[in-house]
Coordinates of C-alpha atoms in Angstrom, one line a residue:
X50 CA 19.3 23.2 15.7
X51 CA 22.3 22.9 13.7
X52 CA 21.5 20.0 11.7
X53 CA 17.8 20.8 10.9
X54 CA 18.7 24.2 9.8
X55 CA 21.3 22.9 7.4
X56 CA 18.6 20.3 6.1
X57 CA 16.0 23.2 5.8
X58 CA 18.8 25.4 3.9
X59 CA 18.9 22.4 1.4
X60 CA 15.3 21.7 1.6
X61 CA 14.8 25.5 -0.7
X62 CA 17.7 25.2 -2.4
X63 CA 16.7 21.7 -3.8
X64 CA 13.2 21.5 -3.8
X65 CA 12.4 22.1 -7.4
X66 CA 15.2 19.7 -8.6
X67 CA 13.9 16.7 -6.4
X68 CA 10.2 17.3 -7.7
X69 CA 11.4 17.0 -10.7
X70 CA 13.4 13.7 -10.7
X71 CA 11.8 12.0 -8.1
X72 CA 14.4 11.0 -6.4
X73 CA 14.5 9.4 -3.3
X74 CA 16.2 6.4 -3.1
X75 CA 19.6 8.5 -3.9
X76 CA 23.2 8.0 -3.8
X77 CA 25.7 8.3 -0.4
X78 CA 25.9 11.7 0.6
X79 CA 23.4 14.1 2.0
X80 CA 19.6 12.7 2.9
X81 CA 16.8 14.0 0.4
X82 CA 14.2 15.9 1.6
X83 CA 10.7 16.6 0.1
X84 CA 8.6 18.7 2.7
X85 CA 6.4 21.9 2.3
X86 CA 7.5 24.7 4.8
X87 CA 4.4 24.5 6.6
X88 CA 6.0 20.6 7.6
X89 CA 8.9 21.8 7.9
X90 CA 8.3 24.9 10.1
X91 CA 6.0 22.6 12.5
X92 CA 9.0 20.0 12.5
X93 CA 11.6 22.9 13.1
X94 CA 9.2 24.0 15.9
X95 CA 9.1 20.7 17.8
X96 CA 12.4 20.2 17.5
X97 CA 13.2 23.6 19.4
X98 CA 10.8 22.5 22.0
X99 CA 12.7 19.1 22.6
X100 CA 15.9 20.6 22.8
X101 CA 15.1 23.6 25.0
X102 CA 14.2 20.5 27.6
X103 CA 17.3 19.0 27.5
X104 CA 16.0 16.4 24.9
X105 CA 18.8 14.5 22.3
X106 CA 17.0 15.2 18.7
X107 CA 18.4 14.2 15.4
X108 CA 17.0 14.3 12.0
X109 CA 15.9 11.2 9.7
X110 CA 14.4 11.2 6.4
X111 CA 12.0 8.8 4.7
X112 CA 13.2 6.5 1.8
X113 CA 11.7 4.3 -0.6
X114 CA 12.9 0.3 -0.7
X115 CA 12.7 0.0 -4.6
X116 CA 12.3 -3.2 -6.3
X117 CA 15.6 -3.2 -8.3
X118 CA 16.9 -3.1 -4.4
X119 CA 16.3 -6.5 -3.6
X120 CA 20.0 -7.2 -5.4
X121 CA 21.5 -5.5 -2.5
X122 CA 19.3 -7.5 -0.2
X123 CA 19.9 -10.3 -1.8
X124 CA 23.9 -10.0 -1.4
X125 CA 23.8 -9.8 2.2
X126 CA 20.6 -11.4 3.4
X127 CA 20.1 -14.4 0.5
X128 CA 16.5 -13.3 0.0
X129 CA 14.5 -10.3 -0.8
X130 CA 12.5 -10.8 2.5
X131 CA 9.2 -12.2 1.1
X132 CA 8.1 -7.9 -0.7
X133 CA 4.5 -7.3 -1.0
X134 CA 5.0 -5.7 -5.2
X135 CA 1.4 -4.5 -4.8
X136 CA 2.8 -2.2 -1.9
X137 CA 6.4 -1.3 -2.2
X138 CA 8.0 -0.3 1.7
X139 CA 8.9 3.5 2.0
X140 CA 11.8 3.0 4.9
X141 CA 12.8 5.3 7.6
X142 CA 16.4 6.2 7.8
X143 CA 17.9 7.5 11.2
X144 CA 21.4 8.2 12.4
X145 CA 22.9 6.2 14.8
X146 CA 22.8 7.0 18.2
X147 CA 27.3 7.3 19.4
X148 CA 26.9 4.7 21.5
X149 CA 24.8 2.4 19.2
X150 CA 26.4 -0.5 17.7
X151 CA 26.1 -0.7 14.2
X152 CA 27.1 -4.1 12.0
X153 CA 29.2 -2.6 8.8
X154 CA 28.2 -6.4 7.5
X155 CA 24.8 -5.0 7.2
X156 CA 25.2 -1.6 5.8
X157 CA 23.5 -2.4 2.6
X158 CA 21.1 -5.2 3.4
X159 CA 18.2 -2.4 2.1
X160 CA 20.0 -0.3 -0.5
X161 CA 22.3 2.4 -0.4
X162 CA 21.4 4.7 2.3
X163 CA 22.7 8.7 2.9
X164 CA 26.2 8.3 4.6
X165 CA 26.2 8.2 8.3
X166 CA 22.3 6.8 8.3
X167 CA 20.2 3.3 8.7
X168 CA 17.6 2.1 7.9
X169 CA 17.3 -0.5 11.0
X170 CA 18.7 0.4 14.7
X171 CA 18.3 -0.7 17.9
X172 CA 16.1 1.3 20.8
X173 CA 17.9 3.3 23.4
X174 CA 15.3 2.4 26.5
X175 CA 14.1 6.3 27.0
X176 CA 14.0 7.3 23.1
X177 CA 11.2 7.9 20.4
X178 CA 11.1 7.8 16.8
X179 CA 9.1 11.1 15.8
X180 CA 7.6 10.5 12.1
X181 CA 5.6 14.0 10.9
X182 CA 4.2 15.0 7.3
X183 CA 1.5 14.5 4.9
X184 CA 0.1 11.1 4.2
X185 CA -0.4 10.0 0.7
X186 CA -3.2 10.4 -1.9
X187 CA -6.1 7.8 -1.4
X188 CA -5.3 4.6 -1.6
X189 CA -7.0 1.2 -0.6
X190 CA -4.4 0.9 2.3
X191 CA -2.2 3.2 4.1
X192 CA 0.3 1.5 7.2
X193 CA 3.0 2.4 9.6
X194 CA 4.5 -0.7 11.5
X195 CA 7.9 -1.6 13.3
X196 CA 9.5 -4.8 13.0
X197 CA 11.7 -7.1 15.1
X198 CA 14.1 -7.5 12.3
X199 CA 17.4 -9.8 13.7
X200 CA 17.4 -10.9 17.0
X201 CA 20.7 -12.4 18.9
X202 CA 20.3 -16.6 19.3
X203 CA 18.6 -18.9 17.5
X204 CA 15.5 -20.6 16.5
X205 CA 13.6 -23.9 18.2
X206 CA 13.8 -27.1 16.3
X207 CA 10.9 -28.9 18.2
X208 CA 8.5 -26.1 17.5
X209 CA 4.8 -26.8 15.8
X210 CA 5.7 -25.0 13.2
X211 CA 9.2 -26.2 12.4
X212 CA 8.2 -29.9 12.8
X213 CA 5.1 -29.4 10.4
X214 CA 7.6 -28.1 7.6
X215 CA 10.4 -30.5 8.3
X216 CA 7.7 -33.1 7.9
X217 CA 5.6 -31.7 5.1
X218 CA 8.1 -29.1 3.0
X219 CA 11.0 -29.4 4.3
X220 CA 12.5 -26.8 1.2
X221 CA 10.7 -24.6 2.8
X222 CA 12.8 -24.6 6.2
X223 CA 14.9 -21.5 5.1
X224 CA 11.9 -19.4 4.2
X225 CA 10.8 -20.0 7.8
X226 CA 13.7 -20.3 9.9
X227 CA 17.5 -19.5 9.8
X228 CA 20.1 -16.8 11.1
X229 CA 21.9 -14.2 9.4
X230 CA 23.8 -14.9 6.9
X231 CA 26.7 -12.0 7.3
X232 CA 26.2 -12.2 11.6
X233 CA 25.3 -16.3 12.3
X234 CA 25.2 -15.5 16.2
X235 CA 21.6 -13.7 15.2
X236 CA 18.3 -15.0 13.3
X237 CA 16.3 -13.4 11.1
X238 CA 12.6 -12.4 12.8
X239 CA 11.2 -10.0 10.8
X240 CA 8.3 -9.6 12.7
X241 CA 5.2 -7.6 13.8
X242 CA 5.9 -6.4 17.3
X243 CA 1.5 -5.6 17.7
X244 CA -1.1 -3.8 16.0
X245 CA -0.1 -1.4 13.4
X246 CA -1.0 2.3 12.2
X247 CA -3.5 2.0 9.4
X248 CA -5.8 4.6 7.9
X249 CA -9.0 3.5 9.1
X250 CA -7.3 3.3 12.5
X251 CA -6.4 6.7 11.8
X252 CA -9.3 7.8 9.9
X253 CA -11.5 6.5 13.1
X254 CA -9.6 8.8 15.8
X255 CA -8.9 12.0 13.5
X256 CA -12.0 11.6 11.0
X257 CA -9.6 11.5 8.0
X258 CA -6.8 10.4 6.8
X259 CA -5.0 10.2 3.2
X260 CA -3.7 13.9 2.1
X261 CA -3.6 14.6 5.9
X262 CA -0.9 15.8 8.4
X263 CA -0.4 13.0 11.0
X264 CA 2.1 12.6 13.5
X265 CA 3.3 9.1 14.8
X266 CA 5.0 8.4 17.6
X267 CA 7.2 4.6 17.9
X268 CA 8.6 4.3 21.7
X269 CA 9.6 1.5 24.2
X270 CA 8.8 4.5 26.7
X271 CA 5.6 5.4 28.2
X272 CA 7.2 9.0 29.8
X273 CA 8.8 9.8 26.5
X274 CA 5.3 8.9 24.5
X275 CA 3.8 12.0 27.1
X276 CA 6.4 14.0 26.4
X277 CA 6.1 13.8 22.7
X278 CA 3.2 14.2 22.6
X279 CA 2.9 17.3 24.7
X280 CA 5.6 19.1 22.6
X281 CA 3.3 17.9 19.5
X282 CA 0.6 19.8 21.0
X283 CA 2.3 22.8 21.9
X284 CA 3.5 23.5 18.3
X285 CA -0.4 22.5 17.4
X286 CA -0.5 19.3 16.7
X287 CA -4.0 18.3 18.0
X288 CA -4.1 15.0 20.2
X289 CA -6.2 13.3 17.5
X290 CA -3.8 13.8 15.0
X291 CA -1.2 11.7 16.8
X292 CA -0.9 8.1 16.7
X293 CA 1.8 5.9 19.2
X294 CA 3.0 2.6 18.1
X295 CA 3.9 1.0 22.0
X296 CA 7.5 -1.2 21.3
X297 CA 6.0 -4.0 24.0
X298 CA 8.4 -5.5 27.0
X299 CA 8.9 -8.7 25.0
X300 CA 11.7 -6.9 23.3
X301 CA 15.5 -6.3 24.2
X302 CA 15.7 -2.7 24.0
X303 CA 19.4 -1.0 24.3
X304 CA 22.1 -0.2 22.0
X305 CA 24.8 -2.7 22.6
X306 CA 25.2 -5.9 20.3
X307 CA 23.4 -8.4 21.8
X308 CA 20.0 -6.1 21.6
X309 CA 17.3 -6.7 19.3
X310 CA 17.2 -4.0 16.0
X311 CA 14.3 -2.6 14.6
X312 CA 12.8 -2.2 11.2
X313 CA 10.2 0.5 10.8
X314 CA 8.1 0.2 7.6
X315 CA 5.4 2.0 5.5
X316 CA 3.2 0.3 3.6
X317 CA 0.9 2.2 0.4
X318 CA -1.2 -0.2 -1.8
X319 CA -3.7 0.6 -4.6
X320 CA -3.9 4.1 -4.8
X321 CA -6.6 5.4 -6.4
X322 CA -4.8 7.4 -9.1
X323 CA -3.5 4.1 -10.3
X324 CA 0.0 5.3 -9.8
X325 CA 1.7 5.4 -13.0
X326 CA 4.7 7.2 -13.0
X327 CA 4.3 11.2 -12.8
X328 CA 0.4 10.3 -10.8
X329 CA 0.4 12.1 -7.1
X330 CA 0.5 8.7 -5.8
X331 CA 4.0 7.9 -7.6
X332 CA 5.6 11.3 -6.7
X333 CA 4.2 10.7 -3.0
X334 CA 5.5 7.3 -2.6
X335 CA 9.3 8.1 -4.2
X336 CA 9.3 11.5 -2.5
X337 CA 7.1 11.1 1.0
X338 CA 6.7 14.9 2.6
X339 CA 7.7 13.5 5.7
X340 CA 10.1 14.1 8.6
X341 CA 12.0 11.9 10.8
X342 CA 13.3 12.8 14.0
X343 CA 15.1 10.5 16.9
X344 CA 15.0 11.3 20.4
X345 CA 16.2 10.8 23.5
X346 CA 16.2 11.3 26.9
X347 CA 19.5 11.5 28.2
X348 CA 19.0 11.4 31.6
X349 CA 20.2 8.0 32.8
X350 CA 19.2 7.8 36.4
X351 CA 15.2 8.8 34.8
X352 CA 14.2 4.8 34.6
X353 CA 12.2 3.8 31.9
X354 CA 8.6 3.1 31.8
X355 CA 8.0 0.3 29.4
X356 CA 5.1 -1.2 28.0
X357 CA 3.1 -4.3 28.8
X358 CA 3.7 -7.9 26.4
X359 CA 2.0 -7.5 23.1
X360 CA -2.0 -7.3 23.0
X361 CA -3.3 -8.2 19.2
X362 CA -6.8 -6.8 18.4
X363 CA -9.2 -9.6 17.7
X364 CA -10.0 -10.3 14.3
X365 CA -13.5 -11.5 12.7
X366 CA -14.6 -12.5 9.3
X367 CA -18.0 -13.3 7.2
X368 CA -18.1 -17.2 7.1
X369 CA -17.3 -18.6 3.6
X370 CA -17.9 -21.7 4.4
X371 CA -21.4 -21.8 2.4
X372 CA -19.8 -21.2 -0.6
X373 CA -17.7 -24.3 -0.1
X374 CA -20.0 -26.3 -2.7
X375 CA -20.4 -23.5 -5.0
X376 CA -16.1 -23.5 -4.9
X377 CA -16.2 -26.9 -6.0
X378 CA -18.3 -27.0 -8.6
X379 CA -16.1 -23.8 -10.1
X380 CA -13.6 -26.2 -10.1
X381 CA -15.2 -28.9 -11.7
X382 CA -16.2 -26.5 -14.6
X383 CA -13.1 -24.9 -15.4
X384 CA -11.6 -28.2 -15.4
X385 CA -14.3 -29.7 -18.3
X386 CA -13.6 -26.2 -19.9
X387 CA -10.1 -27.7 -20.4
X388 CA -10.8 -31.1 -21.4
X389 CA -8.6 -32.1 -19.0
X390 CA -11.0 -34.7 -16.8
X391 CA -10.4 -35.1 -12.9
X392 CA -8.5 -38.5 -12.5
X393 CA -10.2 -38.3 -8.2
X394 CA -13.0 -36.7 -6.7
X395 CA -12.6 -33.2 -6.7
X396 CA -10.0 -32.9 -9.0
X397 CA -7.6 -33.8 -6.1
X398 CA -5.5 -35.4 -8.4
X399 CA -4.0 -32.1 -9.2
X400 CA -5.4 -29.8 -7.5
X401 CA -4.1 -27.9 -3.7
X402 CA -5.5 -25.9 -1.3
X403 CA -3.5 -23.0 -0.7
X404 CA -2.1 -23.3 2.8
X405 CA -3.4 -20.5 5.4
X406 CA -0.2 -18.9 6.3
X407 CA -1.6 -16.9 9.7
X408 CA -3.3 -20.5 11.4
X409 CA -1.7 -23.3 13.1
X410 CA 0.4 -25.2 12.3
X411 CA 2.4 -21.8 10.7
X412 CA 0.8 -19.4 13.3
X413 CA 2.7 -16.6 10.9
X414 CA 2.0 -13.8 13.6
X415 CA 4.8 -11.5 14.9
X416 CA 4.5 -12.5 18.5
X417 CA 3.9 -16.0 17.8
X418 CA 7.0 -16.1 15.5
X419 CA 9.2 -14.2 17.9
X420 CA 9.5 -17.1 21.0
X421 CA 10.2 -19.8 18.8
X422 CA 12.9 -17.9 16.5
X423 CA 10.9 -18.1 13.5
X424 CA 11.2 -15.5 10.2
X425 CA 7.4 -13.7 10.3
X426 CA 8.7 -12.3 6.5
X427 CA 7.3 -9.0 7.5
X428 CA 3.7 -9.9 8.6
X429 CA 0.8 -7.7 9.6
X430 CA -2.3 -7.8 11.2
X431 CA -3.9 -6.0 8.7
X432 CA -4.2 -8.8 6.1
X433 CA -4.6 -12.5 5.6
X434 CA -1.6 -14.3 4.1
X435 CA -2.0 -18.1 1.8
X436 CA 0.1 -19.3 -0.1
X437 CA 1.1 -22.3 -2.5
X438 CA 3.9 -24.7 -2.8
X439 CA 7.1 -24.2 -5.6
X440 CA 5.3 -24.4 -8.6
X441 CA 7.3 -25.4 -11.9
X442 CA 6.7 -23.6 -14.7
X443 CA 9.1 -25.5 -17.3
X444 CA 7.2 -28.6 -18.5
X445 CA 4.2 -26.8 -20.4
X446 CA 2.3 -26.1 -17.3
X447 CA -0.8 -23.6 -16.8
X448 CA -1.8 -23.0 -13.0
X449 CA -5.4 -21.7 -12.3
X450 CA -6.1 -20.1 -9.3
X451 CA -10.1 -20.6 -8.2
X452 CA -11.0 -18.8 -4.9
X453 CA -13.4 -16.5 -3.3
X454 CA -13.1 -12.8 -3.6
X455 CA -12.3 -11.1 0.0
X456 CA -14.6 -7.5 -1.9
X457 CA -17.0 -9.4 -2.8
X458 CA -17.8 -11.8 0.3
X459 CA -17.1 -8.8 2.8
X460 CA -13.8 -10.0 3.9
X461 CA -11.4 -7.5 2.4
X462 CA -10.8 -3.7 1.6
X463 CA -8.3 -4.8 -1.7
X464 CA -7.2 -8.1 -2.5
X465 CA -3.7 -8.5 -4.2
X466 CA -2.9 -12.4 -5.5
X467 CA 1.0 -11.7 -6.4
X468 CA 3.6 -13.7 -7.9
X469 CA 7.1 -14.5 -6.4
X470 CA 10.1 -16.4 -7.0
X471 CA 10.8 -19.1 -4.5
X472 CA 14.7 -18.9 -4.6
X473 CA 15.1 -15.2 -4.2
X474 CA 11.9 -15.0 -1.9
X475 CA 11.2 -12.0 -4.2
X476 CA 7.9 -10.7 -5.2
X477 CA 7.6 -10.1 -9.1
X478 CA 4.1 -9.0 -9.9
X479 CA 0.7 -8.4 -8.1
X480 CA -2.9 -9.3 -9.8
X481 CA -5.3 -6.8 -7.8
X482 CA -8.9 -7.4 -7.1
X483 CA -10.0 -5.0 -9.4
X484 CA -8.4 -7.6 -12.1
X485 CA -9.3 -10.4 -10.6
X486 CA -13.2 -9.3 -10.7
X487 CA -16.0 -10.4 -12.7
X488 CA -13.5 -13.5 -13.7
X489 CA -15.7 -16.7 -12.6
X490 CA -18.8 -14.3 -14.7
X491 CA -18.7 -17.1 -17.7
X492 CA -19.7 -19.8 -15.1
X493 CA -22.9 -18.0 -13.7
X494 CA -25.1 -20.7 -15.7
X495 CA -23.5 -24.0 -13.6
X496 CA -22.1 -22.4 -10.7
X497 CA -24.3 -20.2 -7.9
X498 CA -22.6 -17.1 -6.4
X499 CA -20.1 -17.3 -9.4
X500 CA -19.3 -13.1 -9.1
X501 CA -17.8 -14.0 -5.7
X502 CA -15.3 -16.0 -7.0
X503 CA -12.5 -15.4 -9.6
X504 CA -10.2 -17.7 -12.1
X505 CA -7.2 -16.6 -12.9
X506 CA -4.5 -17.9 -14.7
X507 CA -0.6 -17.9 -14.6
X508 CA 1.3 -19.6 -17.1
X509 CA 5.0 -19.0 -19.2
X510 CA 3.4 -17.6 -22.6
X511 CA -0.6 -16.8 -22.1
X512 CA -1.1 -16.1 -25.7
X513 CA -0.8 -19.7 -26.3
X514 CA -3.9 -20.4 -24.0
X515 CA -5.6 -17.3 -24.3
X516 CA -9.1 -19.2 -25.6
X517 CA -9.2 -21.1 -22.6
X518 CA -8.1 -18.3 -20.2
X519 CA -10.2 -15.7 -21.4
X520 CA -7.4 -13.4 -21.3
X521 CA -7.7 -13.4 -17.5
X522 CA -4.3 -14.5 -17.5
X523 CA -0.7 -13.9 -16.0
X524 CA 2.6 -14.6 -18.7
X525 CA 5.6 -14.9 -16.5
X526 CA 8.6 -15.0 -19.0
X527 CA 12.1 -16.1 -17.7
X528 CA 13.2 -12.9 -17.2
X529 CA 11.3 -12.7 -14.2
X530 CA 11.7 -16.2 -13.0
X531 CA 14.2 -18.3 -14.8
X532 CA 14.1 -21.3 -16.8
X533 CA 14.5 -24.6 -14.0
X534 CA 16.5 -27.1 -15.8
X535 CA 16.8 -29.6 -13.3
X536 CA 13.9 -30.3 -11.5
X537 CA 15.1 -30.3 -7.5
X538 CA 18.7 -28.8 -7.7
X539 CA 18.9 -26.5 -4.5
X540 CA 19.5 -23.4 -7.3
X541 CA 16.4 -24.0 -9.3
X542 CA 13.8 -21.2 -9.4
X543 CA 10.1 -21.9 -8.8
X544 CA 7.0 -19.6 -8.9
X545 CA 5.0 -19.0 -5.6
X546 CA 1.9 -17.5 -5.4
X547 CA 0.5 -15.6 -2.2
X548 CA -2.8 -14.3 -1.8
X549 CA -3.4 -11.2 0.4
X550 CA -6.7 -9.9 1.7
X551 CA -6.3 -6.7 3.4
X552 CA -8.7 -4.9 6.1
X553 CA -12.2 -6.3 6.4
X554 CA -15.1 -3.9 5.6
X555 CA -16.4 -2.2 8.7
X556 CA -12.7 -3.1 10.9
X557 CA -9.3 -1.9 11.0
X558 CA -7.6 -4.9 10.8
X559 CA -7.7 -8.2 8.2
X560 CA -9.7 -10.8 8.4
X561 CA -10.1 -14.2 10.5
X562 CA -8.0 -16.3 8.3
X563 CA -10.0 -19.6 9.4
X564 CA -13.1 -18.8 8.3
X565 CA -11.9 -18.0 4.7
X566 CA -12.1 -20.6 2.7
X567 CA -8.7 -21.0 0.4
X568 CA -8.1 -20.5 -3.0
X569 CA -6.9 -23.7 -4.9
X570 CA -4.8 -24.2 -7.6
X571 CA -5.2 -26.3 -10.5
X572 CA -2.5 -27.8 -13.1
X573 CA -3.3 -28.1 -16.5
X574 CA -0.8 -28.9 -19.2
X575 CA -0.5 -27.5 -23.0
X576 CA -0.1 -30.7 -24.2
X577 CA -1.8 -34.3 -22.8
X578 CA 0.3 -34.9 -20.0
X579 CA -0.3 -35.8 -17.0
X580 CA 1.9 -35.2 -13.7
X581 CA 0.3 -35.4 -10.3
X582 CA 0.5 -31.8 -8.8
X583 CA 3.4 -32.5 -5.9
X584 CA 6.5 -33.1 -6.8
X585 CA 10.2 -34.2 -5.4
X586 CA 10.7 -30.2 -7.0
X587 CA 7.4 -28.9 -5.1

């Protein structure tokens, strides 16, 4: 009890101070903590509980990954891991178990963490990760999902998907596939291990979820997800409020090198409040009122019950294809708009289909990914992923994006279309569906259905278009992507853009990616130019 009272001592002392600057991400030294007594006292009593049956318990604390951290990611890992910006990950720090091996080569991959913690670790067979507190204010999404993050051996070359990109994009090779750059012996994975924690999974067993006090469970062990549980309930924690996230057999649970680590993530998107900083939503997200505990069972001759391989819930969607010829036509509109006539039919000329990340021949799904070695870039079942090619941005280009709107067709809770930078594999910004809206609205006269479709443009300076964009436009100045001064070099910096369609209406999990139809993009040029769309850069 040692530890937890010490962290409760410096829970009242500090309080005040951390509400007032918000900090979470912190300095070495001691963990920060943001929880009300009434968390605390329940977390104080479970931990009591556990220990008084012989139980291993030690105290974690929630953190968030901040986007100026990707320059520590970037230093160990060579990419920022593919960040969602419209949901920024709130990590879960846990000491090390004294047995666990820990790679010093990988102590700041995420950011500076509290001495003596980590942010990923590897599973000791009979041991839980215990995660209690309040969720956040509403929001469009709420998740809580653990991740295969490096994995010892390496990745197939004769795969579907690595022979489709070696074929197709072969740049893009390293965004799929590669090891560790600081430990070589090990790949990145980076991926979903099942079905994750959302709040409409959570709001369908407990009848509610955002402001709420939850309790989640993440084990490889059926015995120890029972005994959580029943120490949960004895300090009154009713069943309902608790939610287990299996680790599946498919993993290499244990503590030595050669096992798999682990990446547990929190994901908060579009709150309500529209968190500016100071909103409930901000303080929430940099200050979670959350507790982490780590348990174990330390009786070694007790064998462990593991769970079964991975069982994905199926995913449906409304068909789009109807609107395929409504789409089209779009096209053909905001392309006469711009005086800039289709050289093909259907504007093929310059114009691509995103490509549907979650489908064949990518298959970007955790358990898919895992077999064949390949980087999932943090993937969830709880969304639909497309994205583009490198796009350059350096020769006068303007890119718009025509595509259906997931709200509006049925197919999506919130719907984020965010920029990235190729090189870093960083996301910059995110244009939300509440932006993206109403934006195909000047094409009702030629186009049917035009308010389930949106235009939106991204370009280096919009101000110079902004009669033709309709201010529904993105400016992405070289600060956040730099300048490309020669076209192909391995160092040049290209924008990417990803479209995300999270939960559909009336499920808990995303929708059917095939029956979406994708968004294309369309080059235009400032000045009469003409380039073909792909490139020996793209």
């Amino acid at each position: 009890m040692d530890i937890w009272r010490k962290a409760l001592a410096y829970l009242l002392c500090m309080a005040a101070l951390l509400l007032l600057t918000g900090q979470a991400f912190g300095q070495r030294g001691e963990p920060q903590f943001n929880v009300p007594a009434t968390i605390a006292n329940v977390v104080e009593r479970l931990q009591a509980d556990l220990e008084a049956q012989g139980y291993e318990v030690t105290l974690g604390y929630p953190r968030l990954y901040p986007e100026d951290a990707c320059a520590y990611t970037y230093a160990v890992l060579k990419n920022c891991l593919g960040n969602n910006p419209a949901a920024p990950y709130v990590l879960l720090d846990v000491p090390p178990w004294p047995e666990e091996f820990v790679d010093p080569a990988m102590d700041l991959a995420l950011g500076p963490v509290a001495e003596g913690y980590q942010s990923f670790f590897r599973f000791d067979p009979r041991e839980a990760i215990v995660v209690y507190g309040r969720l956040p204010p509403k929001a469009a999404y709420f998740g809580l999902q653990t991740y295969l993050f490096t994995r010892e051996g390496t990745y197939s070359q004769i795969s579907d998907p690595y022979l489709w990109l070696a074929a197709k994009y072969p740049y893009m090779l390293p965004t799929f596939f590669g090891q560790v750059p600081v430990n070589p012996e090990r790949l990145m994975a980076f991926s979903s291990l099942s079905n994750s924690n959302n709040n409409v999974v959570i709001e369908r067993q407990s009848s509610a979820a955002f402001g709420k006090e939850r309790a989640f469970v993440i084990t490889p062990d059926q015995y120890m997800d029972g005994a959580i549980r029943d120490a949960l309930n004895r300090v009154s924690v009713p069943t309902e409020d608790i939610f287990t996230e299996p680790i599946p057999s498919t993993m290499k649970v244990g503590l030595d090198a050669g096992a798999d680590d682990f990446l547990p993530l929190i994901r908060y998107a579009e709150p309500e409040d529209g968190g500016a900083p100071g909103t409930p939503s901000d303080v929430w997200r940099n200050n979670p009122p959350m507790v982490v505990l780590r348990v174990r069972d330390p009786r070694a001759e007790r064998p462990p019950q593991p769970y079964g391989p991975p069982a994905l819930e199926p995913r449906t969607a409304a068909d789009e294809s109807a609107l395929s010829h409504d789409l089209l036509q779009l096209v053909t509109e905001v392309n006469q708009r711009w005086g800039q006539p289709c050289l093909l039919a259907g504007c093929s000329d310059r114009t691509m289909s995103f490509i549907d990340l979650q489908s064949k021949p990518i298959d970007l799904v955790g358990p898919l990914c895992t077999p064949i070695g390949m980087n999932c870039l943090a993937d969830t079942q709880d969304t639909s992923y497309q994205g583009t090619v490198n796009l350059s941005l350096d020769r006068g280009e303007v890119y718009a994006v025509v595509g259906t709107l997931g709200t509006e067709t049925g197919n999506a809770t919130y719907v984020g279309l965010s920029v990235n930078d190729s090189l870093l594999l960083k996301g910059i910004d995110n244009i939300s569906s509440n932006q993206l809206r109403g934006t195909a609205l000047d094409y009702a006269g030629t186009v049917d259905n035009a308010e389930k479709f949106y235009v939106y443009y991204f370009a280096r300076d919009c101000a110079e278009v902004q009669t033709l964009t309709g201010g529904h436009c993105f400016s992405i100045p070289e600060t956040s992507i730099p300048v490309c001064r020669v076209p192909g070099s391995a160092d040049c910096h290209y924008m990417k853009l990803i479209q995300r369609e999270y939960i559909r209406l009336g499920t808990q999990r995303g929708p059917d990616s095939t029956a979406i139809l994708q968004p294309l993009v369309i080059r235009f040029w400032r000045a009469k130019i003409y380039l073909p769309l792909v490139s020996r850069s793209e």
